[in-house]
Amino acid sequence: PQCGSTDRTTRHQDTLACPCGFEGHADLTASETFLKRQTENAARPMARPVRFEWDDHDWSGISHPHESPKEQRTDPSTAHHSGNVASGESA
């Protein structure tokens, strides 16, 4: 609802009603509210893209025994050198 209330709303089947006078489709209103809440936060970086190039009859983005001077390998760690990276061992 436009008033921002989430605890005073009433759902009846597919309709959502609010004391402020708002009426709408319950699922669409919930989806819109969810999206608004998610976009309020600053965007965080996601996985870095890898540039693929056809080289030696294979895609150069996958591991090869040779290194092509045209490609730059990505760092597979989830953090840069100063961050914590899981070692694969348990304590």
N, CA, C and O atoms as CSV, one atom per row, in Angstrom:
chain,resi,resn,atom,element,x,y,z
A,1,PRO,N,N,0.815,-1.207,0.000
A,1,PRO,CA,C,0.000,0.000,0.000
A,1,PRO,C,C,0.859,1.271,0.000
A,1,PRO,O,O,2.016,1.253,0.419
A,2,GLN,N,N,0.280,2.351,-0.469
A,2,GLN,CA,C,1.000,3.612,-0.521
A,2,GLN,C,C,1.386,4.106,0.868
A,2,GLN,O,O,2.388,4.806,1.013
A,3,CYS,N,N,0.605,3.751,1.898
A,3,CYS,CA,C,0.909,4.209,3.256
A,3,CYS,C,C,2.100,3.469,3.851
A,3,CYS,O,O,2.661,3.909,4.854
A,4,GLY,N,N,2.496,2.341,3.240
A,4,GLY,CA,C,3.641,1.576,3.721
A,4,GLY,C,C,3.297,0.544,4.780
A,4,GLY,O,O,4.180,-0.176,5.247
A,5,SER,N,N,2.048,0.460,5.162
A,5,SER,CA,C,1.643,-0.487,6.195
A,5,SER,C,C,1.728,-1.920,5.684
A,5,SER,O,O,1.369,-2.213,4.543
A,6,THR,N,N,2.208,-2.800,6.546
A,6,THR,CA,C,2.210,-4.223,6.208
A,6,THR,C,C,1.442,-5.035,7.239
A,6,THR,O,O,1.088,-6.184,6.976
A,7,ASP,N,N,1.179,-4.462,8.404
A,7,ASP,CA,C,0.496,-5.226,9.451
A,7,ASP,C,C,-0.999,-4.911,9.547
A,7,ASP,O,O,-1.728,-5.628,10.232
A,8,ARG,N,N,-1.473,-3.856,8.876
A,8,ARG,CA,C,-2.891,-3.505,8.943
A,8,ARG,C,C,-3.642,-3.935,7.691
A,8,ARG,O,O,-4.832,-3.648,7.558
A,9,THR,N,N,-2.975,-4.611,6.780
A,9,THR,CA,C,-3.619,-5.023,5.532
A,9,THR,C,C,-4.442,-6.284,5.732
A,9,THR,O,O,-4.173,-7.085,6.628
A,10,THR,N,N,-5.448,-6.445,4.885
A,10,THR,CA,C,-6.311,-7.622,4.931
A,10,THR,C,C,-6.297,-8.270,3.557
A,10,THR,O,O,-6.511,-7.612,2.538
A,11,ARG,N,N,-6.039,-9.577,3.549
A,11,ARG,CA,C,-6.053,-10.314,2.290
A,11,ARG,C,C,-7.313,-11.161,2.229
A,11,ARG,O,O,-7.633,-11.897,3.163
A,12,HIS,N,N,-8.024,-11.043,1.108
A,12,HIS,CA,C,-9.180,-11.888,0.848
A,12,HIS,C,C,-8.993,-12.479,-0.538
A,12,HIS,O,O,-9.161,-11.786,-1.542
A,13,GLN,N,N,-8.649,-13.749,-0.593
A,13,GLN,CA,C,-8.321,-14.453,-1.827
A,13,GLN,C,C,-7.208,-13.704,-2.562
A,13,GLN,O,O,-6.083,-13.653,-2.064
A,14,ASP,N,N,-7.485,-13.125,-3.722
A,14,ASP,CA,C,-6.440,-12.447,-4.497
A,14,ASP,C,C,-6.380,-10.944,-4.243
A,14,ASP,O,O,-5.572,-10.250,-4.859
A,15,THR,N,N,-7.215,-10.433,-3.354
A,15,THR,CA,C,-7.289,-8.993,-3.130
A,15,THR,C,C,-6.640,-8.619,-1.806
A,15,THR,O,O,-6.818,-9.295,-0.793
A,16,LEU,N,N,-5.886,-7.528,-1.837
A,16,LEU,CA,C,-5.262,-6.981,-0.636
A,16,LEU,C,C,-5.895,-5.619,-0.390
A,16,LEU,O,O,-5.949,-4.784,-1.292
A,17,ALA,N,N,-6.376,-5.393,0.834
A,17,ALA,CA,C,-7.005,-4.121,1.180
A,17,ALA,C,C,-6.319,-3.540,2.406
A,17,ALA,O,O,-5.849,-4.269,3.280
A,18,CYS,N,N,-6.273,-2.209,2.453
A,18,CYS,CA,C,-5.632,-1.508,3.559
A,18,CYS,C,C,-6.585,-0.417,4.048
A,18,CYS,O,O,-7.327,0.150,3.245
A,19,PRO,N,N,-6.581,-0.112,5.354
A,19,PRO,CA,C,-7.436,0.962,5.869
A,19,PRO,C,C,-7.184,2.321,5.205
A,19,PRO,O,O,-8.048,3.196,5.262
A,20,CYS,N,N,-6.020,2.515,4.579
A,20,CYS,CA,C,-5.734,3.790,3.908
A,20,CYS,C,C,-6.525,3.934,2.609
A,20,CYS,O,O,-6.502,4.994,1.983
A,21,GLY,N,N,-7.231,2.864,2.197
A,21,GLY,CA,C,-8.028,2.920,0.981
A,21,GLY,C,C,-7.419,2.154,-0.180
A,21,GLY,O,O,-8.036,2.046,-1.241
A,22,PHE,N,N,-6.238,1.632,0.002
A,22,PHE,CA,C,-5.570,0.887,-1.071
A,22,PHE,C,C,-6.234,-0.462,-1.265
A,22,PHE,O,O,-6.544,-1.156,-0.297
A,23,GLU,N,N,-6.453,-0.833,-2.521
A,23,GLU,CA,C,-6.885,-2.176,-2.888
A,23,GLU,C,C,-6.089,-2.595,-4.105
A,23,GLU,O,O,-5.924,-1.819,-5.046
A,24,GLY,N,N,-5.594,-3.822,-4.086
A,24,GLY,CA,C,-4.829,-4.312,-5.217
A,24,GLY,C,C,-4.711,-5.815,-5.174
A,24,GLY,O,O,-5.159,-6.460,-4.227
A,25,HIS,N,N,-4.104,-6.370,-6.209
A,25,HIS,CA,C,-3.881,-7.810,-6.282
A,25,HIS,C,C,-2.823,-8.177,-5.240
A,25,HIS,O,O,-1.736,-7.599,-5.225
A,26,ALA,N,N,-3.136,-9.122,-4.387
A,26,ALA,CA,C,-2.268,-9.451,-3.256
A,26,ALA,C,C,-0.875,-9.888,-3.689
A,26,ALA,O,O,0.116,-9.416,-3.130
A,27,ASP,N,N,-0.779,-10.781,-4.673
A,27,ASP,CA,C,0.531,-11.281,-5.095
A,27,ASP,C,C,1.351,-10.206,-5.802
A,27,ASP,O,O,2.561,-10.108,-5.594
A,28,LEU,N,N,0.696,-9.396,-6.641
A,28,LEU,CA,C,1.419,-8.331,-7.336
A,28,LEU,C,C,1.919,-7.272,-6.359
A,28,LEU,O,O,3.030,-6.758,-6.499
A,29,THR,N,N,1.091,-6.951,-5.370
A,29,THR,CA,C,1.498,-5.967,-4.366
A,29,THR,C,C,2.669,-6.494,-3.553
A,29,THR,O,O,3.609,-5.753,-3.264
A,30,ALA,N,N,2.620,-7.767,-3.182
A,30,ALA,CA,C,3.726,-8.359,-2.421
A,30,ALA,C,C,5.006,-8.374,-3.250
A,30,ALA,O,O,6.085,-8.094,-2.729
A,31,SER,N,N,4.894,-8.697,-4.531
A,31,SER,CA,C,6.077,-8.707,-5.404
A,31,SER,C,C,6.668,-7.314,-5.537
A,31,SER,O,O,7.886,-7.146,-5.483
A,32,GLU,N,N,5.818,-6.321,-5.709
A,32,GLU,CA,C,6.296,-4.934,-5.829
A,32,GLU,C,C,6.984,-4.485,-4.540
A,32,GLU,O,O,8.035,-3.845,-4.590
A,33,THR,N,N,6.401,-4.814,-3.395
A,33,THR,CA,C,7.001,-4.455,-2.105
A,33,THR,C,C,8.353,-5.125,-1.941
A,33,THR,O,O,9.312,-4.494,-1.496
A,34,PHE,N,N,8.436,-6.396,-2.298
A,34,PHE,CA,C,9.705,-7.124,-2.203
A,34,PHE,C,C,10.776,-6.470,-3.070
A,34,PHE,O,O,11.896,-6.248,-2.611
A,35,LEU,N,N,10.439,-6.159,-4.322
A,35,LEU,CA,C,11.408,-5.543,-5.229
A,35,LEU,C,C,11.860,-4.180,-4.729
A,35,LEU,O,O,13.041,-3.849,-4.825
A,36,LYS,N,N,10.945,-3.390,-4.200
A,36,LYS,CA,C,11.314,-2.071,-3.659
A,36,LYS,C,C,12.289,-2.220,-2.498
A,36,LYS,O,O,13.263,-1.474,-2.398
A,37,ARG,N,N,12.028,-3.179,-1.627
A,37,ARG,CA,C,12.929,-3.386,-0.478
A,37,ARG,C,C,14.310,-3.846,-0.930
A,37,ARG,O,O,15.316,-3.441,-0.348
A,38,GLN,N,N,14.368,-4.678,-1.949
A,38,GLN,CA,C,15.655,-5.187,-2.423
A,38,GLN,C,C,16.462,-4.113,-3.140
A,38,GLN,O,O,17.691,-4.127,-3.079
A,39,THR,N,N,15.802,-3.194,-3.810
A,39,THR,CA,C,16.521,-2.164,-4.554
A,39,THR,C,C,16.901,-0.977,-3.687
A,39,THR,O,O,17.619,-0.090,-4.148
A,40,GLU,N,N,16.436,-0.938,-2.438
A,40,GLU,CA,C,16.836,0.139,-1.527
A,40,GLU,C,C,18.301,-0.015,-1.126
A,40,GLU,O,O,18.980,0.976,-0.856
A,41,ASN,N,N,18.781,-1.234,-1.087
A,41,ASN,CA,C,20.169,-1.492,-0.696
A,41,ASN,C,C,21.098,-1.212,-1.872
A,41,ASN,O,O,20.723,-1.364,-3.035
A,42,ALA,N,N,22.299,-0.805,-1.544
A,42,ALA,CA,C,23.292,-0.550,-2.590
A,42,ALA,C,C,23.630,-1.853,-3.302
A,42,ALA,O,O,23.733,-2.906,-2.672
A,43,ALA,N,N,23.798,-1.777,-4.584
A,43,ALA,CA,C,24.150,-2.962,-5.370
A,43,ALA,C,C,25.559,-3.412,-5.024
A,43,ALA,O,O,26.469,-2.591,-4.905
A,44,ARG,N,N,25.736,-4.701,-4.865
A,44,ARG,CA,C,27.055,-5.263,-4.573
A,44,ARG,C,C,27.590,-5.948,-5.812
A,44,ARG,O,O,26.815,-6.397,-6.656
A,45,PRO,N,N,28.896,-6.035,-5.933
A,45,PRO,CA,C,29.459,-6.687,-7.117
A,45,PRO,C,C,29.133,-8.174,-7.135
A,45,PRO,O,O,29.033,-8.825,-6.095
A,46,MET,N,N,28.975,-8.675,-8.313
A,46,MET,CA,C,28.699,-10.093,-8.478
A,46,MET,C,C,29.929,-10.740,-9.096
A,46,MET,O,O,30.999,-10.132,-9.133
A,47,ALA,N,N,29.788,-11.935,-9.567
A,47,ALA,CA,C,30.921,-12.642,-10.163
A,47,ALA,C,C,31.483,-11.835,-11.328
A,47,ALA,O,O,30.739,-11.238,-12.106
A,48,ARG,N,N,32.776,-11.829,-11.431
A,48,ARG,CA,C,33.421,-11.106,-12.526
A,48,ARG,C,C,33.307,-11.918,-13.813
A,48,ARG,O,O,33.498,-13.134,-13.796
A,49,PRO,N,N,33.000,-11.265,-14.914
A,49,PRO,CA,C,32.882,-11.994,-16.182
A,49,PRO,C,C,34.245,-12.430,-16.707
A,49,PRO,O,O,35.266,-11.802,-16.425
A,50,VAL,N,N,34.242,-13.491,-17.456
A,50,VAL,CA,C,35.456,-13.989,-18.105
A,50,VAL,C,C,35.275,-13.782,-19.599
A,50,VAL,O,O,34.219,-14.093,-20.149
A,51,ARG,N,N,36.282,-13.270,-20.242
A,51,ARG,CA,C,36.204,-13.066,-21.689
A,51,ARG,C,C,36.580,-14.367,-22.386
A,51,ARG,O,O,37.672,-14.896,-22.174
A,52,PHE,N,N,35.687,-14.880,-23.211
A,52,PHE,CA,C,35.952,-16.095,-23.963
A,52,PHE,C,C,36.367,-15.724,-25.380
A,52,PHE,O,O,35.834,-14.786,-25.974
A,53,GLU,N,N,37.315,-16.466,-25.904
A,53,GLU,CA,C,37.781,-16.231,-27.266
A,53,GLU,C,C,38.134,-17.570,-27.891
A,53,GLU,O,O,38.746,-18.422,-27.247
A,54,TRP,N,N,37.745,-17.753,-29.154
A,54,TRP,CA,C,38.046,-18.994,-29.855
A,54,TRP,C,C,39.530,-19.024,-30.168
A,54,TRP,O,O,40.041,-18.141,-30.858
A,55,ASP,N,N,40.233,-20.047,-29.659
A,55,ASP,CA,C,41.676,-20.114,-29.821
A,55,ASP,C,C,42.084,-21.584,-29.850
A,55,ASP,O,O,41.693,-22.344,-28.965
A,56,ASP,N,N,42.839,-21.985,-30.817
A,56,ASP,CA,C,43.318,-23.369,-30.934
A,56,ASP,C,C,42.174,-24.377,-30.930
A,56,ASP,O,O,42.291,-25.450,-30.337
A,57,HIS,N,N,41.082,-24.037,-31.582
A,57,HIS,CA,C,39.921,-24.912,-31.713
A,57,HIS,C,C,39.282,-25.264,-30.378
A,57,HIS,O,O,38.729,-26.352,-30.215
A,58,ASP,N,N,39.360,-24.363,-29.446
A,58,ASP,CA,C,38.726,-24.557,-28.146
A,58,ASP,C,C,38.454,-23.186,-27.548
A,58,ASP,O,O,39.060,-22.196,-27.957
A,59,TRP,N,N,37.552,-23.124,-26.591
A,59,TRP,CA,C,37.279,-21.852,-25.931
A,59,TRP,C,C,38.386,-21.570,-24.938
A,59,TRP,O,O,38.751,-22.439,-24.147
A,60,SER,N,N,38.928,-20.349,-24.975
A,60,SER,CA,C,40.067,-20.031,-24.123
A,60,SER,C,C,39.669,-19.723,-22.687
A,60,SER,O,O,40.550,-19.505,-21.855
A,61,GLY,N,N,38.388,-19.697,-22.362
A,61,GLY,CA,C,37.962,-19.417,-20.998
A,61,GLY,C,C,38.141,-20.598,-20.065
A,61,GLY,O,O,38.183,-20.424,-18.847
A,62,ILE,N,N,38.249,-21.812,-20.624
A,62,ILE,CA,C,38.450,-22.985,-19.782
A,62,ILE,C,C,39.937,-23.270,-19.667
A,62,ILE,O,O,40.734,-22.754,-20.451
A,63,SER,N,N,40.306,-24.073,-18.714
A,63,SER,CA,C,41.721,-24.346,-18.468
A,63,SER,C,C,42.374,-25.033,-19.652
A,63,SER,O,O,41.816,-25.962,-20.235
A,64,HIS,N,N,43.561,-24.566,-19.999
A,64,HIS,CA,C,44.356,-25.131,-21.080
A,64,HIS,C,C,45.769,-25.370,-20.570
A,64,HIS,O,O,46.215,-24.686,-19.649
A,65,PRO,N,N,46.470,-26.320,-21.148
A,65,PRO,CA,C,47.866,-26.509,-20.751
A,65,PRO,C,C,48.747,-25.360,-21.215
A,65,PRO,O,O,49.875,-25.221,-20.742
A,66,HIS,N,N,48.258,-24.543,-22.124
A,66,HIS,CA,C,49.046,-23.408,-22.609
A,66,HIS,C,C,48.367,-22.106,-22.196
A,66,HIS,O,O,47.175,-22.089,-21.889
A,67,GLU,N,N,49.105,-21.060,-22.190
A,67,GLU,CA,C,48.555,-19.736,-21.902
A,67,GLU,C,C,48.589,-18.908,-23.173
A,67,GLU,O,O,49.620,-18.828,-23.840
A,68,SER,N,N,47.485,-18.303,-23.502
A,68,SER,CA,C,47.437,-17.426,-24.660
A,68,SER,C,C,47.800,-16.015,-24.213
A,68,SER,O,O,47.327,-15.570,-23.167
A,69,PRO,N,N,48.623,-15.303,-24.971
A,69,PRO,CA,C,48.979,-13.939,-24.570
A,69,PRO,C,C,47.792,-12.982,-24.635
A,69,PRO,O,O,47.869,-11.877,-24.098
A,70,LYS,N,N,46.687,-13.385,-25.284
A,70,LYS,CA,C,45.530,-12.508,-25.408
A,70,LYS,C,C,44.582,-12.606,-24.219
A,70,LYS,O,O,43.685,-11.774,-24.077
A,71,GLU,N,N,44.759,-13.580,-23.387
A,71,GLU,CA,C,43.793,-13.769,-22.319
A,71,GLU,C,C,44.407,-13.502,-20.957
A,71,GLU,O,O,45.614,-13.632,-20.751
A,72,GLN,N,N,43.548,-13.129,-20.052
A,72,GLN,CA,C,43.975,-12.893,-18.685
A,72,GLN,C,C,43.144,-13.809,-17.801
A,72,GLN,O,O,41.915,-13.749,-17.827
A,73,ARG,N,N,43.794,-14.646,-17.031
A,73,ARG,CA,C,43.081,-15.562,-16.153
A,73,ARG,C,C,42.473,-14.790,-14.991
A,73,ARG,O,O,43.055,-13.818,-14.511
A,74,THR,N,N,41.308,-15.224,-14.543
A,74,THR,CA,C,40.671,-14.575,-13.410
A,74,THR,C,C,41.134,-15.218,-12.120
A,74,THR,O,O,41.573,-16.368,-12.107
A,75,ASP,N,N,41.033,-14.471,-11.043
A,75,ASP,CA,C,41.383,-14.962,-9.716
A,75,ASP,C,C,40.188,-15.760,-9.206
A,75,ASP,O,O,39.122,-15.175,-9.013
A,76,PRO,N,N,40.313,-17.075,-8.977
A,76,PRO,CA,C,39.162,-17.876,-8.573
A,76,PRO,C,C,38.746,-17.671,-7.120
A,76,PRO,O,O,37.692,-18.162,-6.714
A,77,SER,N,N,39.541,-16.962,-6.332
A,77,SER,CA,C,39.194,-16.777,-4.926
A,77,SER,C,C,38.006,-15.835,-4.811
A,77,SER,O,O,37.736,-15.041,-5.712
A,78,THR,N,N,37.297,-15.933,-3.687
A,78,THR,CA,C,36.142,-15.076,-3.464
A,78,THR,C,C,36.530,-13.759,-2.832
A,78,THR,O,O,35.696,-12.860,-2.722
A,79,ALA,N,N,37.764,-13.622,-2.419
A,79,ALA,CA,C,38.235,-12.377,-1.810
A,79,ALA,C,C,39.611,-12.056,-2.363
A,79,ALA,O,O,40.345,-12.944,-2.795
A,80,HIS,N,N,39.948,-10.786,-2.343
A,80,HIS,CA,C,41.278,-10.393,-2.795
A,80,HIS,C,C,42.312,-10.835,-1.760
A,80,HIS,O,O,41.947,-11.387,-0.722
A,81,HIS,N,N,43.557,-10.606,-2.022
A,81,HIS,CA,C,44.638,-11.141,-1.204
A,81,HIS,C,C,44.512,-10.803,0.276
A,81,HIS,O,O,45.021,-11.553,1.108
A,82,SER,N,N,43.858,-9.708,0.636
A,82,SER,CA,C,43.748,-9.335,2.041
A,82,SER,C,C,42.543,-9.979,2.721
A,82,SER,O,O,42.403,-9.863,3.939
A,83,GLY,N,N,41.662,-10.659,1.968
A,83,GLY,CA,C,40.460,-11.239,2.545
A,83,GLY,C,C,40.665,-12.671,2.998
A,83,GLY,O,O,41.722,-13.262,2.772
A,84,ASN,N,N,39.645,-13.223,3.639
A,84,ASN,CA,C,39.687,-14.610,4.095
A,84,ASN,C,C,39.208,-15.514,2.972
A,84,ASN,O,O,38.180,-15.249,2.349
A,85,VAL,N,N,39.936,-16.555,2.720
A,85,VAL,CA,C,39.567,-17.526,1.702
A,85,VAL,C,C,39.519,-18.890,2.373
A,85,VAL,O,O,40.437,-19.265,3.102
A,86,ALA,N,N,38.450,-19.625,2.124
A,86,ALA,CA,C,38.302,-20.942,2.737
A,86,ALA,C,C,39.413,-21.866,2.260
A,86,ALA,O,O,39.712,-21.923,1.067
A,87,SER,N,N,40.023,-22.588,3.192
A,87,SER,CA,C,41.133,-23.466,2.851
A,87,SER,C,C,40.671,-24.859,2.453
A,87,SER,O,O,41.441,-25.625,1.873
A,88,GLY,N,N,39.420,-25.194,2.758
A,88,GLY,CA,C,38.926,-26.527,2.464
A,88,GLY,C,C,39.144,-27.493,3.616
A,88,GLY,O,O,38.719,-28.646,3.548
A,89,GLU,N,N,39.799,-27.036,4.666
A,89,GLU,CA,C,40.031,-27.872,5.843
A,89,GLU,C,C,39.106,-27.419,6.953
A,89,GLU,O,O,38.804,-26.232,7.070
A,90,SER,N,N,38.650,-28.365,7.774
A,90,SER,CA,C,37.806,-27.995,8.909
A,90,SER,C,C,38.651,-27.929,10.167
A,90,SER,O,O,39.678,-28.597,10.290
A,91,ALA,N,N,38.193,-27.108,11.095
A,91,ALA,CA,C,38.964,-26.895,12.330
A,91,ALA,C,C,38.832,-28.032,13.294
A,91,ALA,O,O,39.421,-27.997,14.375
